[in-house]
Coordinates of C-alpha atoms in Angstrom, one line a residue:
M1 CA -10.0 3.4 31.9
K2 CA -12.4 2.8 29.2
K3 CA -14.2 4.6 26.4
I4 CA -17.4 3.6 25.0
I5 CA -19.0 4.6 21.7
N6 CA -22.6 3.6 21.3
S7 CA -24.7 3.8 18.0
E8 CA -27.7 2.2 16.7
K9 CA -26.0 -0.3 14.9
Y10 CA -22.9 -1.0 17.1
R11 CA -21.0 -0.5 20.4
I12 CA -17.3 0.1 20.6
E13 CA -15.5 -0.3 24.0
V14 CA -11.7 0.8 24.1
S15 CA -9.7 -0.2 27.2
N16 CA -6.0 -0.6 28.0
E17 CA -6.0 -4.1 26.6
H18 CA -8.4 -4.4 23.8
I19 CA -10.9 -2.6 21.4
V20 CA -14.1 -4.6 21.2
I21 CA -17.0 -3.8 18.6
S22 CA -20.3 -5.3 19.3
L23 CA -23.0 -5.3 16.4
N24 CA -26.3 -4.4 17.8
T25 CA -28.6 -6.0 15.2
P26 CA -27.3 -9.4 14.3
Q27 CA -29.7 -11.4 12.1
E28 CA -30.2 -15.0 11.6
D29 CA -28.1 -17.0 9.1
E30 CA -25.8 -13.8 8.7
L31 CA -21.9 -14.0 8.8
Y32 CA -19.9 -11.0 9.6
A33 CA -16.2 -10.0 9.1
V34 CA -14.8 -6.9 10.6
Y35 CA -11.5 -4.9 9.6
L36 CA -9.9 -2.4 11.9
K37 CA -8.6 0.5 9.8
T38 CA -6.8 3.6 10.3
G39 CA -8.2 7.0 9.4
D40 CA -6.1 6.9 6.2
D41 CA -7.6 3.5 5.2
R42 CA -4.7 1.2 6.0
V43 CA -5.8 -2.2 7.5
I44 CA -4.5 -2.8 10.8
E45 CA -6.2 -6.2 11.9
K46 CA -8.9 -8.4 10.3
K47 CA -11.2 -10.7 11.5
P48 CA -12.5 -13.1 9.1
Y49 CA -16.4 -14.2 8.9
Q50 CA -18.2 -15.7 11.9
T51 CA -21.5 -16.1 13.4
T52 CA -21.0 -14.2 16.5
E53 CA -21.6 -10.4 16.7
T54 CA -18.5 -9.5 19.1
F55 CA -14.8 -8.9 17.8
T56 CA -11.9 -8.2 19.9
F57 CA -8.9 -6.4 18.6
S58 CA -5.4 -5.6 20.0
I59 CA -4.9 -2.2 21.4
V60 CA -3.3 0.3 18.9
P61 CA -1.3 3.6 19.2
N62 CA -3.3 6.8 19.7
G63 CA -4.8 8.2 16.6
A64 CA -8.0 7.9 14.4
Y65 CA -9.6 4.5 13.5
Y66 CA -12.7 3.0 12.3
F67 CA -14.2 -0.2 11.5
R68 CA -15.3 -1.9 8.1
V69 CA -18.0 -4.3 8.7
F70 CA -18.9 -7.1 5.9
V71 CA -22.1 -8.9 6.3
R72 CA -23.0 -12.0 4.1
K73 CA -26.3 -13.8 3.8
G74 CA -26.0 -16.7 1.4
E75 CA -24.9 -15.2 -1.9
A76 CA -25.7 -11.7 -0.8
Q77 CA -23.0 -9.2 0.7
H78 CA -22.9 -5.7 1.9
V79 CA -20.7 -3.5 3.6
W80 CA -20.9 -0.5 5.9
S81 CA -18.4 1.5 8.2
T82 CA -18.4 3.0 11.6
S83 CA -17.7 6.5 12.5
L84 CA -14.1 7.4 12.9
F85 CA -13.1 7.4 16.5
L86 CA -10.1 8.6 18.3
L87 CA -8.1 6.3 20.8
P88 CA -8.7 8.4 24.1
Q89 CA -6.2 10.3 25.9
G90 CA -5.0 8.2 29.0
V91 CA -5.1 4.9 27.0
E92 CA -1.4 4.0 27.1
V93 CA 0.3 1.3 25.0
A94 CA 2.4 -0.8 27.6
G95 CA 5.5 1.3 27.0
T96 CA 6.5 -0.6 23.8
D97 CA 6.2 2.3 21.6
S98 CA 8.3 4.7 23.5
L99 CA 11.0 2.0 23.9
M100 CA 10.9 1.2 20.3
D101 CA 11.2 5.2 19.7
K102 CA 14.3 5.1 21.7
I103 CA 15.8 2.6 19.7
I104 CA 14.7 3.9 16.2
A105 CA 14.9 7.8 16.8
D106 CA 17.8 8.0 19.3
G107 CA 19.7 4.8 18.3
D108 CA 19.8 3.8 21.9
V109 CA 19.6 0.1 21.7
D110 CA 21.4 -0.7 25.0
G111 CA 18.7 -1.9 27.5
N112 CA 15.8 -0.9 25.6
L113 CA 15.6 -3.8 23.5
S114 CA 16.2 -6.1 26.5
L115 CA 13.2 -4.2 28.5
I116 CA 10.9 -5.0 25.5
L117 CA 11.9 -8.6 25.3
Q118 CA 11.6 -9.1 28.9
D119 CA 8.1 -7.8 29.2
E120 CA 5.8 -10.7 29.5
Y121 CA 3.0 -8.8 28.2
F122 CA 4.6 -6.7 25.4
D123 CA 2.7 -6.4 22.0
A124 CA 4.9 -8.0 19.7
K125 CA 2.8 -6.9 16.5
K126 CA 2.8 -3.3 17.6
A127 CA 6.5 -3.3 18.1
F128 CA 7.3 -5.1 14.8
R129 CA 4.9 -2.2 13.2
R130 CA 7.2 0.6 14.6
V131 CA 10.4 -1.2 13.0
M132 CA 8.4 -1.7 9.6
D133 CA 7.2 1.9 9.7
A134 CA 10.9 3.1 10.2
V135 CA 12.0 0.9 7.2
H136 CA 9.4 2.1 4.8
R137 CA 9.9 5.8 5.7
G138 CA 13.7 5.1 4.7
L139 CA 14.9 5.7 8.2
A140 CA 18.5 4.4 9.0
W141 CA 18.8 4.7 12.6
R142 CA 21.9 4.9 14.5
N143 CA 23.4 1.5 16.0
K144 CA 21.2 -0.6 13.3
E145 CA 24.1 -3.0 13.6
D146 CA 23.9 -3.3 17.4
F147 CA 20.2 -3.8 17.0
G148 CA 20.9 -6.7 14.6
Q149 CA 23.6 -8.2 16.7
R150 CA 21.3 -8.2 19.9
L151 CA 18.5 -9.6 18.1
L152 CA 20.6 -12.3 16.9
Q153 CA 21.8 -13.1 20.2
Y154 CA 18.4 -13.3 21.6
L155 CA 17.6 -15.9 19.0
K156 CA 20.5 -18.0 20.2
D157 CA 19.3 -17.9 23.9
S158 CA 15.6 -17.7 23.9
V159 CA 13.1 -20.3 23.7
D160 CA 10.0 -18.2 23.9
F161 CA 8.2 -18.8 20.3
R162 CA 6.4 -15.4 20.3
K163 CA 9.4 -13.3 21.0
R164 CA 11.6 -15.4 18.6
R165 CA 9.2 -14.6 16.0
F166 CA 9.3 -11.0 16.7
A167 CA 13.1 -10.9 16.8
L168 CA 13.2 -12.9 13.4
S169 CA 10.9 -10.4 11.6
C170 CA 12.9 -7.3 12.8
L171 CA 16.2 -8.9 12.1
V172 CA 15.2 -9.8 8.5
Y173 CA 13.2 -6.5 7.8
A174 CA 15.6 -3.9 9.3
S175 CA 19.1 -5.4 9.1
E176 CA 21.7 -4.7 6.5
S177 CA 21.8 -7.0 3.6
E178 CA 25.6 -7.8 4.3
F179 CA 24.9 -8.6 8.2
L180 CA 22.2 -11.2 6.9
R181 CA 24.6 -12.7 4.3
E182 CA 27.0 -13.1 7.2
N183 CA 24.5 -14.9 9.2
Y184 CA 22.4 -16.5 6.6
L185 CA 22.4 -20.1 7.6
F186 CA 21.8 -19.3 11.1
V187 CA 18.7 -17.2 10.7
K188 CA 17.3 -19.7 7.8
E189 CA 17.6 -22.5 10.4
S190 CA 15.8 -20.1 12.9
I191 CA 12.9 -19.4 10.6
A192 CA 12.6 -23.2 10.0
A193 CA 12.5 -23.9 13.6
C194 CA 9.7 -21.4 14.1
G195 CA 7.9 -22.5 11.0
E196 CA 5.6 -25.0 12.6
G197 CA 2.3 -23.2 13.1
L198 CA 3.7 -20.2 11.5
D199 CA 2.2 -21.0 8.0
H200 CA 2.2 -17.9 6.0
E201 CA 4.5 -15.9 8.2
A202 CA 7.3 -18.3 8.0
A203 CA 7.1 -18.4 4.3
Y204 CA 7.0 -14.5 4.4
I205 CA 10.0 -14.0 6.6
G206 CA 11.7 -16.9 4.6
G207 CA 11.0 -15.2 1.3
L208 CA 12.3 -11.9 2.6
L209 CA 15.5 -13.3 3.9
E210 CA 16.2 -14.8 0.4
Y211 CA 15.4 -11.7 -1.3
R212 CA 17.5 -9.5 0.9
V213 CA 20.6 -11.9 0.4
G214 CA 20.0 -11.8 -3.4
N215 CA 18.4 -15.3 -3.8
F216 CA 15.5 -13.9 -5.8
H217 CA 14.3 -17.2 -7.4
S218 CA 14.2 -18.8 -4.0
A219 CA 12.5 -15.8 -2.6
E220 CA 9.7 -16.1 -5.5
L221 CA 9.3 -19.8 -4.6
L222 CA 8.4 -19.0 -1.0
F223 CA 6.4 -15.8 -1.5
Q224 CA 4.2 -17.6 -4.1
G225 CA 3.6 -20.5 -1.6
I226 CA 1.7 -17.7 0.4
K227 CA -1.9 -18.4 0.0
K228 CA -4.5 -15.5 0.0
S229 CA -6.1 -15.2 3.3
P230 CA -7.9 -12.7 5.6
M231 CA -5.2 -13.6 8.1
L232 CA -2.3 -11.9 5.9
E233 CA -1.2 -8.6 7.5
Y234 CA -1.1 -5.7 5.2
H235 CA 2.8 -5.8 5.0
Q236 CA 2.6 -9.3 4.0
A237 CA 0.1 -9.3 1.2
P238 CA 2.3 -7.8 -1.6
S239 CA 4.8 -10.7 -1.3
R240 CA 2.2 -12.8 -3.1
S241 CA 2.7 -10.6 -6.3
Y242 CA 6.5 -10.9 -6.4
F243 CA 8.0 -12.9 -9.1
Y244 CA 11.7 -13.0 -10.1
R245 CA 10.8 -14.3 -13.4
W246 CA 7.3 -14.0 -14.9
S247 CA 6.3 -14.7 -18.8
P248 CA 2.8 -13.9 -19.9
D249 CA 0.9 -17.0 -20.2
G250 CA -1.7 -15.9 -22.9
T251 CA -4.4 -16.6 -20.7
R252 CA -5.1 -13.4 -18.4
A253 CA -7.7 -11.3 -18.7
E254 CA -7.1 -7.5 -19.8
F255 CA -7.6 -4.7 -17.5
G256 CA -7.5 -0.8 -17.9
D257 CA -10.6 0.0 -20.0
F258 CA -10.2 3.4 -21.5
N259 CA -13.2 5.6 -22.3
L260 CA -12.3 9.1 -23.3
L261 CA -14.5 11.9 -22.2
R262 CA -12.3 14.8 -23.1
K263 CA -8.7 15.5 -23.9
C264 CA -6.8 18.2 -22.1
E265 CA -7.4 21.7 -23.7
G266 CA -3.9 23.1 -22.2
G267 CA -1.1 23.3 -24.5
G268 CA 1.6 22.1 -22.1
D269 CA 4.9 20.3 -23.2
G270 CA 3.5 17.1 -21.4
V271 CA 0.7 15.7 -19.4
V272 CA 0.3 14.9 -15.7
L273 CA -1.6 11.5 -15.4
M274 CA -3.6 10.7 -12.2
S275 CA -6.0 8.0 -11.4
C276 CA -8.5 8.0 -8.5
D277 CA -11.8 7.0 -7.4
Y278 CA -14.8 9.3 -6.7
G279 CA -13.6 9.7 -3.0
Y280 CA -10.2 10.9 -3.8
F281 CA -11.6 13.0 -6.4
A282 CA -13.9 14.7 -3.9
A283 CA -10.9 15.1 -1.3
Y284 CA -7.9 16.2 -3.3
F285 CA -9.1 17.3 -6.8
Q286 CA -9.4 21.0 -6.5
K287 CA -6.4 21.4 -4.4
S288 CA -4.0 19.5 -6.9
M289 CA -5.4 21.0 -9.9
D290 CA -4.9 24.6 -8.6
A291 CA -1.5 23.9 -7.9
L292 CA -0.6 22.2 -11.4
L293 CA -2.7 24.6 -13.5
R294 CA -0.5 27.6 -11.7
K295 CA 2.4 25.8 -13.1
E296 CA 1.0 25.7 -16.6
C297 CA 0.8 21.8 -16.5
S298 CA -1.6 19.8 -18.7
V299 CA -3.5 17.4 -16.5
H300 CA -5.6 14.1 -17.1
V301 CA -7.6 12.5 -14.5
H302 CA -8.7 8.7 -15.1
F303 CA -11.7 7.8 -13.0
V304 CA -12.4 4.2 -11.7
L305 CA -16.2 4.5 -11.1
P306 CA -18.5 1.9 -9.4
Q307 CA -20.7 -0.2 -11.6
G308 CA -24.0 1.5 -12.4
F309 CA -22.4 5.1 -12.0
D310 CA -24.5 7.6 -13.8
L311 CA -21.8 9.7 -15.9
N312 CA -23.8 12.7 -15.6
R313 CA -22.5 13.3 -12.1
I314 CA -19.3 14.2 -13.9
S315 CA -19.6 17.8 -15.3
V316 CA -16.9 17.8 -17.8
S317 CA -17.5 21.8 -18.3
A318 CA -17.1 22.3 -14.5
L319 CA -13.7 20.5 -14.5
G320 CA -12.0 23.2 -16.3
E321 CA -9.3 22.4 -19.0
I322 CA -8.3 18.9 -17.6
G323 CA -8.6 15.8 -19.7
V324 CA -10.9 13.2 -18.3
S325 CA -11.4 9.4 -19.1
Y326 CA -13.1 6.8 -17.0
E327 CA -13.6 3.0 -16.6
F328 CA -16.1 1.1 -14.5
E329 CA -14.6 -1.0 -11.7
P330 CA -14.0 -4.5 -13.0
R331 CA -16.7 -6.9 -11.8
N332 CA -14.4 -9.7 -10.6
V333 CA -12.3 -7.2 -8.4
S334 CA -14.9 -6.8 -6.0
E335 CA -13.1 -6.8 -2.3
E336 CA -12.7 -3.4 -0.8
L337 CA -8.9 -3.8 -0.3
N338 CA -8.5 -5.2 -3.7
I339 CA -10.8 -2.3 -5.7
K340 CA -8.5 0.4 -3.8
T341 CA -5.4 -1.2 -5.2
Y342 CA -7.2 -1.1 -8.7
Y343 CA -7.8 2.8 -8.2
A344 CA -4.0 3.4 -7.6
A345 CA -2.7 0.9 -10.3
S346 CA -5.3 2.0 -13.1
R347 CA -3.0 4.9 -14.3
Y348 CA -0.2 2.4 -15.2
L349 CA -2.9 0.0 -17.1
V350 CA -4.0 3.0 -19.1
L351 CA -0.7 4.7 -19.6
D352 CA -0.1 3.6 -23.1
K353 CA -3.4 4.9 -24.3
I354 CA -2.7 8.3 -22.7
I355 CA 0.7 8.4 -24.4
Q356 CA -0.9 7.4 -27.8
T357 CA -3.8 10.0 -27.3
Y358 CA -1.6 13.0 -26.4
E359 CA 1.8 12.1 -28.1
K360 CA 3.5 13.8 -25.4
P361 CA 5.5 12.7 -22.4
V362 CA 3.6 11.7 -19.5
L363 CA 4.3 12.2 -15.7
I364 CA 2.3 9.8 -13.5
S365 CA 1.7 11.3 -10.1
D366 CA -0.4 10.5 -7.2
I367 CA -3.2 12.8 -6.7
D368 CA -2.5 13.6 -3.0
I369 CA 1.1 15.0 -3.8
D370 CA 1.9 18.5 -2.7
F371 CA 2.9 20.2 -5.9
S372 CA 3.1 23.7 -4.4
P373 CA 6.9 23.6 -3.7
M374 CA 7.8 21.8 -7.2
D375 CA 9.7 23.7 -10.0
L376 CA 8.2 21.6 -13.0
K377 CA 9.6 24.2 -15.6
G378 CA 11.3 22.4 -18.5
L379 CA 10.7 18.8 -16.8
F380 CA 9.3 17.2 -20.0
H381 CA 12.1 18.4 -22.3
M382 CA 14.8 17.0 -20.0
L383 CA 13.9 13.3 -20.9
P384 CA 14.7 11.8 -24.2
A385 CA 11.5 10.5 -26.1
D386 CA 12.2 6.9 -25.8
E387 CA 13.4 6.9 -22.2
I388 CA 11.8 6.7 -18.7
A389 CA 12.7 8.2 -15.4
L390 CA 11.4 6.4 -12.4
V391 CA 11.8 7.2 -8.5
F392 CA 14.0 4.6 -6.9
G393 CA 13.3 3.8 -3.3
I394 CA 15.2 1.5 -1.0
R395 CA 16.3 -1.9 -2.3
N396 CA 15.9 -4.0 0.7
L397 CA 12.1 -4.7 -0.1
P398 CA 10.8 -5.6 -3.5
W399 CA 7.6 -3.4 -3.0
L400 CA 9.7 -0.2 -2.0
S401 CA 12.3 -0.6 -4.7
I402 CA 10.5 1.7 -7.1
L403 CA 8.1 4.2 -6.0
A404 CA 5.0 4.4 -8.0
G405 CA 3.8 8.0 -7.3
F406 CA 5.9 10.1 -9.5
N407 CA 7.5 8.6 -12.6
L408 CA 8.0 10.2 -16.2
F409 CA 7.4 8.2 -19.4
G410 CA 8.9 9.7 -22.9
R411 CA 6.4 10.1 -25.5
N412 CA 7.9 7.2 -27.6
V413 CA 7.6 4.4 -24.9
A414 CA 4.0 3.5 -25.4
G415 CA 4.0 -0.2 -26.7
G416 CA 7.5 -0.6 -25.7
P417 CA 8.8 -3.6 -23.5
F418 CA 8.4 -2.0 -20.2
V419 CA 5.0 -0.4 -20.5
A420 CA 3.7 -3.4 -22.4
Y421 CA 5.1 -6.0 -19.7
L422 CA 3.9 -3.7 -16.7
K423 CA 0.4 -3.7 -18.0
S424 CA 0.4 -7.5 -18.8
F425 CA 1.8 -8.2 -15.2
L426 CA -0.7 -6.0 -13.5
S427 CA -3.6 -7.5 -15.4
Y428 CA -2.4 -11.0 -14.5
C429 CA -2.2 -10.1 -10.8
F430 CA -5.6 -8.7 -10.7
A431 CA -6.9 -11.7 -12.6
T432 CA -5.2 -14.3 -10.1
G433 CA -6.0 -12.4 -6.8
R434 CA -2.6 -11.0 -6.2
D435 CA -3.9 -7.4 -6.1
A436 CA -2.7 -6.3 -2.6
W437 CA -1.5 -3.2 -1.2
M438 CA 1.7 -1.7 -3.1
L439 CA 1.0 -4.1 -6.3
D440 CA 1.9 -1.0 -8.4
Q441 CA 5.4 -0.8 -6.8
V442 CA 5.9 -4.8 -7.0
A443 CA 4.8 -4.6 -10.7
L444 CA 7.2 -1.8 -11.4
E445 CA 10.1 -3.7 -9.7
V446 CA 9.3 -7.0 -11.4
S447 CA 9.0 -5.5 -15.0
Y448 CA 12.1 -3.6 -14.5
Q449 CA 14.3 -6.8 -13.4
N450 CA 13.0 -8.5 -16.4
L451 CA 14.0 -6.1 -19.2
S452 CA 17.2 -6.9 -21.2
T453 CA 20.3 -5.0 -20.3
I454 CA 19.8 -2.9 -23.3
H455 CA 16.5 -1.8 -22.6
K456 CA 17.5 -1.0 -18.7
R457 CA 20.0 1.7 -20.3
K458 CA 16.5 3.4 -21.3
I459 CA 15.4 3.7 -17.6
R460 CA 17.3 6.3 -15.4
P461 CA 16.5 7.5 -11.8
M462 CA 14.4 10.5 -11.7
S463 CA 17.1 12.0 -9.5
E464 CA 19.3 12.2 -12.5
I465 CA 16.9 14.6 -14.3
K466 CA 15.8 16.7 -11.2
N467 CA 15.2 16.1 -7.5
F468 CA 11.8 16.6 -6.3
P469 CA 10.5 17.1 -2.6
L470 CA 8.0 14.4 -2.8
R471 CA 5.5 14.6 0.1
Q472 CA 1.7 14.4 0.6
Y473 CA -0.5 17.4 1.8
G474 CA -0.5 17.7 5.6
D475 CA -3.5 16.8 7.7
V476 CA -3.9 13.6 5.8
D477 CA -6.7 12.1 8.1
R478 CA -9.0 15.2 7.2
Y479 CA -8.6 14.6 3.5
R480 CA -9.1 11.0 3.9
T481 CA -12.1 11.6 6.1
V482 CA -13.7 13.8 3.1
A483 CA -12.9 10.8 0.7
R484 CA -14.5 8.1 2.9
Q485 CA -17.6 10.2 3.5
A486 CA -17.9 11.0 -0.4
R487 CA -17.7 7.2 -1.2
L488 CA -20.3 6.8 1.7
D489 CA -22.7 9.4 0.2
L490 CA -22.3 8.0 -3.3
A491 CA -23.1 4.4 -2.1
L492 CA -26.2 5.7 -0.5
S493 CA -27.4 7.8 -3.3
M494 CA -26.7 4.9 -5.8
S495 CA -28.9 2.6 -3.7
E496 CA -31.7 4.7 -3.6

């Protein structure tokens, strides 16, 4: 069964085996690169620059997707996107997803893992994404130990390179740390045996193994050996930002330019700080602001705007009582994935300036958090002025150990060791091309681990202060489609 989408600029063909995009107007001396992305802007697969105009991608689960197309001719480059398309009903994904669901959701390892590994045509990347997604969402599925044991046995019995790589990835990503410590030497040797031809994948899995068993310096050495490449999967990219020990070298560029348009006019006990680009502002601003203002919170939004943006587009008076600041996108952070990382991280880069401006506690928040069910009353009085409250996540991955989207900072921590180190580390990563997905969460983890014991005592879990039901707004695809369209409209208007 096939689905064909025709446009003036491209043709997309979806079948049971592949998704193929063909560019209709190739030009001489042009190079093309294409990213396949989900409707919520996650990169699924990348194709590096090439001269041909046809790109073939692996089939993906049902959902909303689009392609991001990069065009280069000499020194000039421009970028455009296709419309969203839905993977059609009737295009099935070879049974792998349903079998992984039985393992993860039902704990039914027996037989299902064997069926997956016996399938000559199973999609290893897709199966691993299911495991990875379960880990990222903190799912502790039943019979995880049995899952690990069976993967371990498969590694001992199998010679299939592709399936051994899948088994190793799942084993290191999902198994309990104690299980990995017990089988450390065998797993390490298995990674080394699969290393030939794996390049960054072997270094990534090896680094993750070292981190999971507590060999943090060894993990750093392996992660830092991974070179920046379009071939890096989105879950592998944050590894390049991980350091067990990092010291400012004095040569880094400073990021986080802060231009204050207006302080918040509200009289709240603290300030909720968000950073975003024009697209996320268009999608989420009104909904989030209405919820927060009903709770009598002061709100400050820090905009990251494209170079050449006309500030008259921001009508401060129309934004109500919120505080507003801005910066322009750094000129040396130009790739699309990197700049989206910057949008999220910039709130931490300007944190010290916000605290100094308001002289109040600051709650850093994602702009797409659903504040409706939250009781924020008295929150800012619950934290001593010289302390920080962080949302700690799952400790088996350095980029999930501390979550970035809801953290509270006392009014006296600006310029302190944690906030200063955090800004320096983020600036270093942006300056050296380590600005990948989840950089802000890696930065929080590295900054926390590098504190002295006495300073760590000033940081506590947010749950000790108050438990909050952290969740995004529903219908994420719809909101992010609005954001994407706003970015496209802005780019079009600025090019006129």
